[in-house]
XYZ file of C-alpha atoms in Angstrom:
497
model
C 93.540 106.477 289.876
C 90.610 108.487 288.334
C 88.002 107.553 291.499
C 90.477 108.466 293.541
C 90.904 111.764 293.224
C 87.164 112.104 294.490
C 86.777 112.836 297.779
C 86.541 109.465 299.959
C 84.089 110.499 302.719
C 81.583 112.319 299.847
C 82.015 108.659 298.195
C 81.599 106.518 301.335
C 78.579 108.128 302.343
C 76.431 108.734 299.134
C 77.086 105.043 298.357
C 75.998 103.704 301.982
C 72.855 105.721 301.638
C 72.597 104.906 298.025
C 70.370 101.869 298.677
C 69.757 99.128 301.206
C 68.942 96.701 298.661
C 71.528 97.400 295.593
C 71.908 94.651 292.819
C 73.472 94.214 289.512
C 71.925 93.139 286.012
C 72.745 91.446 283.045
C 70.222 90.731 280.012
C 71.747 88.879 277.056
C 69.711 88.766 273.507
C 69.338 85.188 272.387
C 71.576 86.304 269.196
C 74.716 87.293 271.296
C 74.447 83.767 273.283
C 76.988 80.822 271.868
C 73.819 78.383 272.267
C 70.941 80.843 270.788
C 69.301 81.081 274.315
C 68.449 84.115 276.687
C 70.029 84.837 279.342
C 69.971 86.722 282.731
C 72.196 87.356 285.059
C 71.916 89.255 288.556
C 73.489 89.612 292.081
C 70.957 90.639 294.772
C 72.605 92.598 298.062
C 71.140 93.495 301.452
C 72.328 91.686 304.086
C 74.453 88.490 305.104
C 71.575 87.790 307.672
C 68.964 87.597 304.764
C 68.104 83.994 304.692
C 66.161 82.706 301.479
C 63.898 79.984 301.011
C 63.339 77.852 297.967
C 59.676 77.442 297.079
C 57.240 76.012 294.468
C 53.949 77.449 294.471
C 51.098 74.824 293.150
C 48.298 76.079 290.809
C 45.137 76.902 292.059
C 41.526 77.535 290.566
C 38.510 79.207 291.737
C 40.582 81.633 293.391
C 38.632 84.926 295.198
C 40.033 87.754 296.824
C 42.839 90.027 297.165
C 46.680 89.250 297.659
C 48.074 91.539 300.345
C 51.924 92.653 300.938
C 50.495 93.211 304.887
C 49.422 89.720 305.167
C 53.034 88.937 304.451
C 54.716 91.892 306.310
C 55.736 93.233 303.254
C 57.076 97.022 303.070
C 53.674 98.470 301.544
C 49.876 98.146 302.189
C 49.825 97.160 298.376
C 46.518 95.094 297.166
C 45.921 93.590 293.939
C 43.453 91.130 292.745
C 44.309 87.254 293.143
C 43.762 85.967 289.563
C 40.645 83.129 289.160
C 43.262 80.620 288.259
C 46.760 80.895 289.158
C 49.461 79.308 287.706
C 52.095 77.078 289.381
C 55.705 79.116 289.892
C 58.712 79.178 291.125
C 59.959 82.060 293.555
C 63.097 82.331 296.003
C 61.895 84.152 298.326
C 63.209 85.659 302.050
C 62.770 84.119 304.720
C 60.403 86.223 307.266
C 57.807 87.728 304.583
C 58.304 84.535 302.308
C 57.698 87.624 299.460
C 60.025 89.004 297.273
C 60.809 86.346 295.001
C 64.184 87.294 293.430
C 63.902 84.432 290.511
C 61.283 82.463 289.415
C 59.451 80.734 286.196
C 55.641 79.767 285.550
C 53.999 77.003 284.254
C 53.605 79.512 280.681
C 57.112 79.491 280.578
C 57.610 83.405 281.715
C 60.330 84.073 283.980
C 61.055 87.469 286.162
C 64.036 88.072 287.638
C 63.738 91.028 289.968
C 64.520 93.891 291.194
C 67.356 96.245 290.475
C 66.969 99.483 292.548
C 67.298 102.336 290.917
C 66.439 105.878 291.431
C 64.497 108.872 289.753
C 65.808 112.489 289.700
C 64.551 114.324 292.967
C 63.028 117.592 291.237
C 60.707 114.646 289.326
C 60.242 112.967 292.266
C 58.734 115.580 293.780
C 55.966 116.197 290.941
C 55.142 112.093 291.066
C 56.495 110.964 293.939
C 56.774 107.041 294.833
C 53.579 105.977 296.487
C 55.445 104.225 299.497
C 51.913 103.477 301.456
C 50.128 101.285 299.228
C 52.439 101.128 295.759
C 53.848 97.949 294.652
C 57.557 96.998 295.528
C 60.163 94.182 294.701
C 58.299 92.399 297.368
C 54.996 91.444 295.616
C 56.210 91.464 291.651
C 56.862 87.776 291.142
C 53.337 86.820 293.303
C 51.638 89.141 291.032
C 52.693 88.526 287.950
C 53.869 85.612 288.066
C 50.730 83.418 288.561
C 48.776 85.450 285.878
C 51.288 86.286 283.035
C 51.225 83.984 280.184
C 54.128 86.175 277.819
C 56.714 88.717 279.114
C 54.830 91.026 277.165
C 51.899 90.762 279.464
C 53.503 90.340 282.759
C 54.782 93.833 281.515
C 51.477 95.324 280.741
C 50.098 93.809 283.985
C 52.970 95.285 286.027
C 53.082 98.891 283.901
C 48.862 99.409 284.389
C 49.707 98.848 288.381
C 52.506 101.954 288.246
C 50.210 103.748 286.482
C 47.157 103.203 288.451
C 48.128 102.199 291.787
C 51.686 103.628 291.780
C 54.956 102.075 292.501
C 56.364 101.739 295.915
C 59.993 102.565 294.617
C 61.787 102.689 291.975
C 62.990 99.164 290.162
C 64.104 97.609 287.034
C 62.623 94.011 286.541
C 64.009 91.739 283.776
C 60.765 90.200 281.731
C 61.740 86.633 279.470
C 59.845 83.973 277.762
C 60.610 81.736 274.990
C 60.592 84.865 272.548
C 61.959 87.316 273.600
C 63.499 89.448 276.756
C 62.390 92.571 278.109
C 63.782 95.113 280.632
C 61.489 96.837 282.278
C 62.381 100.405 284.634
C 59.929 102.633 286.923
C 60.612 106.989 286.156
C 58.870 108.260 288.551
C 55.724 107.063 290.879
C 53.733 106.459 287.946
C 55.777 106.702 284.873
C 57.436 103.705 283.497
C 58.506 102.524 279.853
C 60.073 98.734 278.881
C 62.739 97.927 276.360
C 63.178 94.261 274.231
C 66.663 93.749 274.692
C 67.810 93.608 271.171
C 68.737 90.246 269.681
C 72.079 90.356 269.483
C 73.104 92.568 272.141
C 73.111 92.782 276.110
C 72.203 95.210 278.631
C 74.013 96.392 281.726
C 72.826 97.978 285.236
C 74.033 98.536 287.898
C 71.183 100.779 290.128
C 70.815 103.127 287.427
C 67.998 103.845 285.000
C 69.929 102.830 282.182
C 67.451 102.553 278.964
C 67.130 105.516 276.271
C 65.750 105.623 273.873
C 61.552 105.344 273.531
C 59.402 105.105 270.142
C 55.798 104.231 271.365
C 55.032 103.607 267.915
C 57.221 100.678 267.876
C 56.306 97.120 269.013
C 59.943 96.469 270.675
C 58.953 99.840 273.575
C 56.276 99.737 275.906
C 55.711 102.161 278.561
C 53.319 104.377 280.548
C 50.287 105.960 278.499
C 51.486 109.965 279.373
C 55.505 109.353 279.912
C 56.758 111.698 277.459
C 53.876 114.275 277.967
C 54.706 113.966 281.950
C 58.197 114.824 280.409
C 57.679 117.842 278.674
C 55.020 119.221 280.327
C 57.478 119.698 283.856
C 60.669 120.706 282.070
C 62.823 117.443 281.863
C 61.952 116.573 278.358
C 62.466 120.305 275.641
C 61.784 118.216 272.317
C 62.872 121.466 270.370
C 66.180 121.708 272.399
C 66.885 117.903 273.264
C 65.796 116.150 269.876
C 64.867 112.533 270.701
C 63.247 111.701 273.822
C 65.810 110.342 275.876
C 63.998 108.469 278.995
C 67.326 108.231 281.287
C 67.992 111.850 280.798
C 64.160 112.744 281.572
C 63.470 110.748 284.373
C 66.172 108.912 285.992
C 69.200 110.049 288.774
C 72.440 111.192 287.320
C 74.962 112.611 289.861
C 77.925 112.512 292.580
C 75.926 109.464 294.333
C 76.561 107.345 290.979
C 79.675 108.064 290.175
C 81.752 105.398 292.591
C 78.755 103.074 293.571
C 77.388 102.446 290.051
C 79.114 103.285 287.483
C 82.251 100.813 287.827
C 79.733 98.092 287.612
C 78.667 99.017 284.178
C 81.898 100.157 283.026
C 83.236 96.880 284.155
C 80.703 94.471 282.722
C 80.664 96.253 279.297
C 85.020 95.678 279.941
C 84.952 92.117 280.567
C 82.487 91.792 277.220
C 83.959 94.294 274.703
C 87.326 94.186 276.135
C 88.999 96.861 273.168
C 86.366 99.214 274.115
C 88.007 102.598 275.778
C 85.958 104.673 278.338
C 86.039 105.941 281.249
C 84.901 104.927 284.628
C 82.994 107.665 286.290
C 80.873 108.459 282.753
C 78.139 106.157 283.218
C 75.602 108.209 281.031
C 77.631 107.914 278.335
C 78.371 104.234 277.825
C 75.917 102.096 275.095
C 72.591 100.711 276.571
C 73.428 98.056 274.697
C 76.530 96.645 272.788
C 77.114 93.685 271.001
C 80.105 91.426 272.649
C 83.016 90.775 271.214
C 82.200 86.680 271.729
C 79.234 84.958 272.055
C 78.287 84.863 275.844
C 77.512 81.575 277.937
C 76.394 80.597 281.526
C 80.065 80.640 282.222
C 80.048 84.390 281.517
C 77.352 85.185 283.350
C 78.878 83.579 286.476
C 82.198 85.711 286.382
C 80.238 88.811 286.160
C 78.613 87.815 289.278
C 81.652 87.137 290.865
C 83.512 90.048 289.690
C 85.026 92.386 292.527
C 87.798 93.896 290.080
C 90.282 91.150 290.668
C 93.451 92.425 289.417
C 93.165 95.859 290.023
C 93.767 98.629 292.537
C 90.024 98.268 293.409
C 90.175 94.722 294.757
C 88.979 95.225 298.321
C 89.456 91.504 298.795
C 93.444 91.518 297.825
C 95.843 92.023 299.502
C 93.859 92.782 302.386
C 90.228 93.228 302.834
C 89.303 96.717 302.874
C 86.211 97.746 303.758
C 86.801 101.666 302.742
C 87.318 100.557 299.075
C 84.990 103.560 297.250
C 84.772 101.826 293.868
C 82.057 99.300 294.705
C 82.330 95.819 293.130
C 79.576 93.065 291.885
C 80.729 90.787 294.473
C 80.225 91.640 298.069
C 79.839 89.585 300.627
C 76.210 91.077 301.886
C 74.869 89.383 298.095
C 72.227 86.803 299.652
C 71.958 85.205 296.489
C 72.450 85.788 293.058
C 71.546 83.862 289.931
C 71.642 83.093 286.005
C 68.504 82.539 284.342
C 68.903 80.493 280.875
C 66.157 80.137 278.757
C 66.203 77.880 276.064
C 62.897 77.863 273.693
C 63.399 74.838 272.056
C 63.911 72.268 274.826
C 60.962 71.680 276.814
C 60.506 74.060 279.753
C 61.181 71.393 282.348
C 64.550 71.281 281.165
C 65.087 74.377 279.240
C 64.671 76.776 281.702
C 66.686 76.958 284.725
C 67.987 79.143 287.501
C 71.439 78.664 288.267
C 71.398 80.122 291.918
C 74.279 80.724 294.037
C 73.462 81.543 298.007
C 75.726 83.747 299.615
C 78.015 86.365 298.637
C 78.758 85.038 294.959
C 82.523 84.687 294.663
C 82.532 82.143 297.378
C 79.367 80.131 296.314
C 78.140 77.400 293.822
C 75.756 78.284 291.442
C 73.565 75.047 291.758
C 71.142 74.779 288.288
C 67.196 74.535 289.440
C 64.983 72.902 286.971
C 61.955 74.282 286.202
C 60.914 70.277 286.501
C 61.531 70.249 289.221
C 58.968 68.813 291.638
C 59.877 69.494 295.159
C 63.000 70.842 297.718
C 63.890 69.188 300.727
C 63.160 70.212 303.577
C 65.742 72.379 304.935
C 65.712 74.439 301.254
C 62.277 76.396 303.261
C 63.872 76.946 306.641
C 66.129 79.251 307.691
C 65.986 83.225 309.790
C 68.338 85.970 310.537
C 70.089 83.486 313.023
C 72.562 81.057 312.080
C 71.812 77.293 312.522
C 72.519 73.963 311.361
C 70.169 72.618 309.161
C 69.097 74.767 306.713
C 70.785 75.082 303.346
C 71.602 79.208 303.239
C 73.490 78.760 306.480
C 75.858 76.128 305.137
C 76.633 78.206 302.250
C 76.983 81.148 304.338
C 79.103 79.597 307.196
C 81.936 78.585 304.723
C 81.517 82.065 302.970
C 81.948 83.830 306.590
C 84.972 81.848 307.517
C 86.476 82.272 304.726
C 86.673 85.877 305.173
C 88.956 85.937 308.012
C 91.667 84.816 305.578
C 90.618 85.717 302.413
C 93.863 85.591 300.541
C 94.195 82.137 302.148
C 91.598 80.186 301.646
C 89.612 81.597 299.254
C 91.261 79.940 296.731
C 90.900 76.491 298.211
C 86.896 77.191 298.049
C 86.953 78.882 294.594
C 89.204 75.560 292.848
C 86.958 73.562 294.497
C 83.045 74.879 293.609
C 85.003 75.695 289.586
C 85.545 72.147 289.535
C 82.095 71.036 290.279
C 80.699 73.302 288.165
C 82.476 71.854 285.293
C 81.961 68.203 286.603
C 77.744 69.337 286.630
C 77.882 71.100 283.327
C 78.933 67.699 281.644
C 76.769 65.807 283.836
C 73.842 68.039 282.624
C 74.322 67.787 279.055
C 73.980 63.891 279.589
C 71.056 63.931 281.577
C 69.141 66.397 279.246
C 70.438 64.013 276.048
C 69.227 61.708 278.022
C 65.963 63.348 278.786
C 65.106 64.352 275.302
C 64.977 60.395 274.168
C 62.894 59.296 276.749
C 60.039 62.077 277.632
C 58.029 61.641 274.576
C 57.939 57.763 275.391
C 57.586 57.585 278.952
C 57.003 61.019 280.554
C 57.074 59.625 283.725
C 60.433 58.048 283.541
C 62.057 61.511 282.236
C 60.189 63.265 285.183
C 61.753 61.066 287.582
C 65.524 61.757 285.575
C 65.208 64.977 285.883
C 64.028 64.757 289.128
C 66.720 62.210 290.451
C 69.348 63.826 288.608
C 68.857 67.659 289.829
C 68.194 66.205 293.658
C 71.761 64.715 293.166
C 73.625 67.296 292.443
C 72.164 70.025 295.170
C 72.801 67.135 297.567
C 76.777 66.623 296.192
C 77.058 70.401 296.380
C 75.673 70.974 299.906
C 77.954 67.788 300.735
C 81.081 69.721 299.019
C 80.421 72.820 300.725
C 80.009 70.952 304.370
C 83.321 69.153 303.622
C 84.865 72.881 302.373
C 83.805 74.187 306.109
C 85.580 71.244 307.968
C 89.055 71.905 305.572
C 88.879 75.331 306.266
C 87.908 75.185 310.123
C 90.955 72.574 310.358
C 93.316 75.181 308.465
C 92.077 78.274 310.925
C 91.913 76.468 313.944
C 96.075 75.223 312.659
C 96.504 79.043 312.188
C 95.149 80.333 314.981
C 96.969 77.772 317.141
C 100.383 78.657 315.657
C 99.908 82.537 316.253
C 98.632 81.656 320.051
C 100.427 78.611 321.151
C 102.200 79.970 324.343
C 104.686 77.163 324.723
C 108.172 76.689 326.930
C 111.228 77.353 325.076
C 111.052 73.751 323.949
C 107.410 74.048 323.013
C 106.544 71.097 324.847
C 103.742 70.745 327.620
């Protein structure tokens, strides 16, 4: 009952204008994971209409010239060098600029999940603003770094000297991993940035909110902009005699009415699900750990009911009983998610099988997180088509379809959907584990035969699930169109023709 005490239209408002392009983060440390790998989790939210497209972008040598966000119709006029020779990667991008990559991994074995919006303090903002003409955005990060980056560590040093030089185009939080270690990375202000290793037997939490703390530049587990805490103290947000140690949140970042309802909840309700005994209250985001230690080892599983959290049991459902729109705590779950994912990295398989991207399209409680390879070779057709229109062939608008219908009726069939894609995830999960056993006893034998596994195998089972989820549309159709016939069936008193 605390939120509600808050004024509703204050609420309503400041969270609407909060962000067009809001997400939510998870970073696990490969010490707080059952299996010993890293692991990522986050939902990405703009719009319902927001196709993506699946892509695989080949390596190339003797490269010259300049990527451009323009060439793309990106949001900025940002420029950056193409690199001599770039590496192959993975990106799912949107459909009209094909940019903004969301997920992806590189032939090095770095992956980037990104971004999560979050916001600087105004009176900062107004010393170092964001350079929204020709800084870099969410847009160009995974075709930047991507290519180039051979560790986390320098895909962060690549993407910090661009903030500092060039400037960012807003402010983000990008999630850095490789088979050693994970890094979170946040913008301060247009040119002030710093980058945490998550700590190896702990996770991290965000939900739009410059969440990290604490900053020793000495220290090879910190990384961050050349003048941040001189930037600090030099303009008033940083008083080392009055505020002790340098607290980069508190400096730099947003803390007010506008967070209190859309962000907070998210963090308070992660941190809940993980440390379960752990008391605090919901509208006190600046106080809760960067990072805690769960009370069990996390797993894939995990990940995927934080993603589909929308604070099922609670007063703050807006999906049950009824949908409700006006709901001012905001959940992880909404239906504008246009996809969300869980990254798993595990260092001591090889990368064609020990990293994937678990990607579900659509709003995530009523979609199938589908595991991508990083071996894999090549997406059919339809995975690269798709606009802001509905149609028939391409594989975001059969997710989103079912996810649209089943929002008339949510209490209804929801359920049918949700028992259905749990199942096949289970079904996969064992499937997987005998295909990588599998895997591991042939590759160093015949690479070409575990190639063609791999391939077969993950080809498989994003055909079964597109074939579930077509087969899910016709059951639930067939139950609306029975509904709707029932409530409108204008019949003689003997209900006969």
């Amino acid at each position: 009952m605390l939120f509600r005490k808050l004024a509703l239209a204050v609420a309503l408002t400041s969270a609407l204008s909060a962000s067009a392009l809001a997400c939510t983060t998870v970073v696990v440390g490969e010490g707080a994971t059952a299996d010993g790998s890293f692991l990522i989790a986050r939902a990405a939210d703009s719009s319902a209409l927001k196709a993506q497209h699946f892509v695989i972008h080949p390596a190339k040598t003797n490269q010259t010239g300049v990527y451009r966000t323009k060439d793309h119709d990106g949001a900025t006029n940002f420029e950056y060098p193409l690199p001599k020779n770039s590496m192959r990667y993975t990106t799912v991008p949107n459909w009209k600029t094909q940019l903004h990559g969301a997920v992806g991994y590189n032939e090095a074995g770095v992956g980037i999940s990104g971004t999560e919006s979050i916001f600087a303090r105004d009176d900062a903002l107004k010393i170092d603003p964001y350079n929204e003409a020709t800084g870099i955005t969410e847009d160009d990060i995974h075709d930047v770094i991507l290519p180039r980056a051979k560790t986390a560590r320098e895909g962060i040093k690549v993407l910090g000297e661009i903030v500092e030089t060039i400037g960012a185009g807003e402010g983000f939080g990008v999630v850095f991993v490789d088979p050693k270690e994970v890094w979170y990375f946040e913008t301060g202000t247009g040119h002030q940035w710093m980058a945490h290793r998550t700590p190896k037997d702990m996770y991290f939490a965000s939900g739009n909110q410059g969440r990290l703390q604490a900053y020793d530049p000495k220290s090879d587990e910190f990384m961050g902009s050349k003048t941040l805490i001189e930037f600090a103290t030099k303009h008033g947000f940083y008083d080392p005699a009055k505020d002790g140690a340098f607290n980069f949140s508190k400096a730099y970042c947003r803390d007010d009415g506008r967070d209190r309802v859309y962000n907070d909840p998210r963090v308070w309700q992660i941190q809940k699900l993980f440390n379960p005994s752990l008391e605090q209250k919901p509208d006190e985001g600046r106080t809760y750990p960067v990072y805690l230690k769960p009370e069990k080892k996390l797993t894939v599983e995990d990940m995927k009911t934080v993603l589909r959290n929308h604070y099922q049991g609670t007063e703050h459902d807006p999906y049950n009983p009824v949908l409700n729109g006006k709901e001012p705590w905001r959940p992880i779950s909404v239906f504008r998610t246009y996809e969300s994912h869980v990254m798993q990295v595990r260092p001591w398989l090889p990368k064609e099988i020990g990293e994937v991207a678990y990607v579900g399209i659509g709003m995530a409680d009523l979609s199938c997180y589908v595991p991508y390879y990083y071996g894999l070779e090549s997406y059919p057709a339809h995975y690269g088509i798709g606009t802001d229109k509905a149609d028939s062939e391409s594989i975001y608008w059969k997710y989103r379809k079912l996810q649209t219908l089943v929002m008339t009726d949510y209490q209804k069939l929801a359920p049918i959907v949700q028992a259905a894609y749990k199942t096949f995830e289970a079904d996969t999960a064992k499937a997987q584990a005998k295909m990588e056993d599998e895997y591991m006893k042939v590759v160093k034998k015949d690479p070409k035969a575990a190639k063609k596994l791999l391939n077969d195998f993950n080809l498989k089972v994003m055909n079964d699930a597109e074939a579930l989820t077509e087969s899910l549309t016709n059951q639930v159709f067939t139950i609306r169109t029975e509904d709707i016939q029932a409530a409108n069936f204008f019949a003689n008193n003997k209900r006969k023709d």
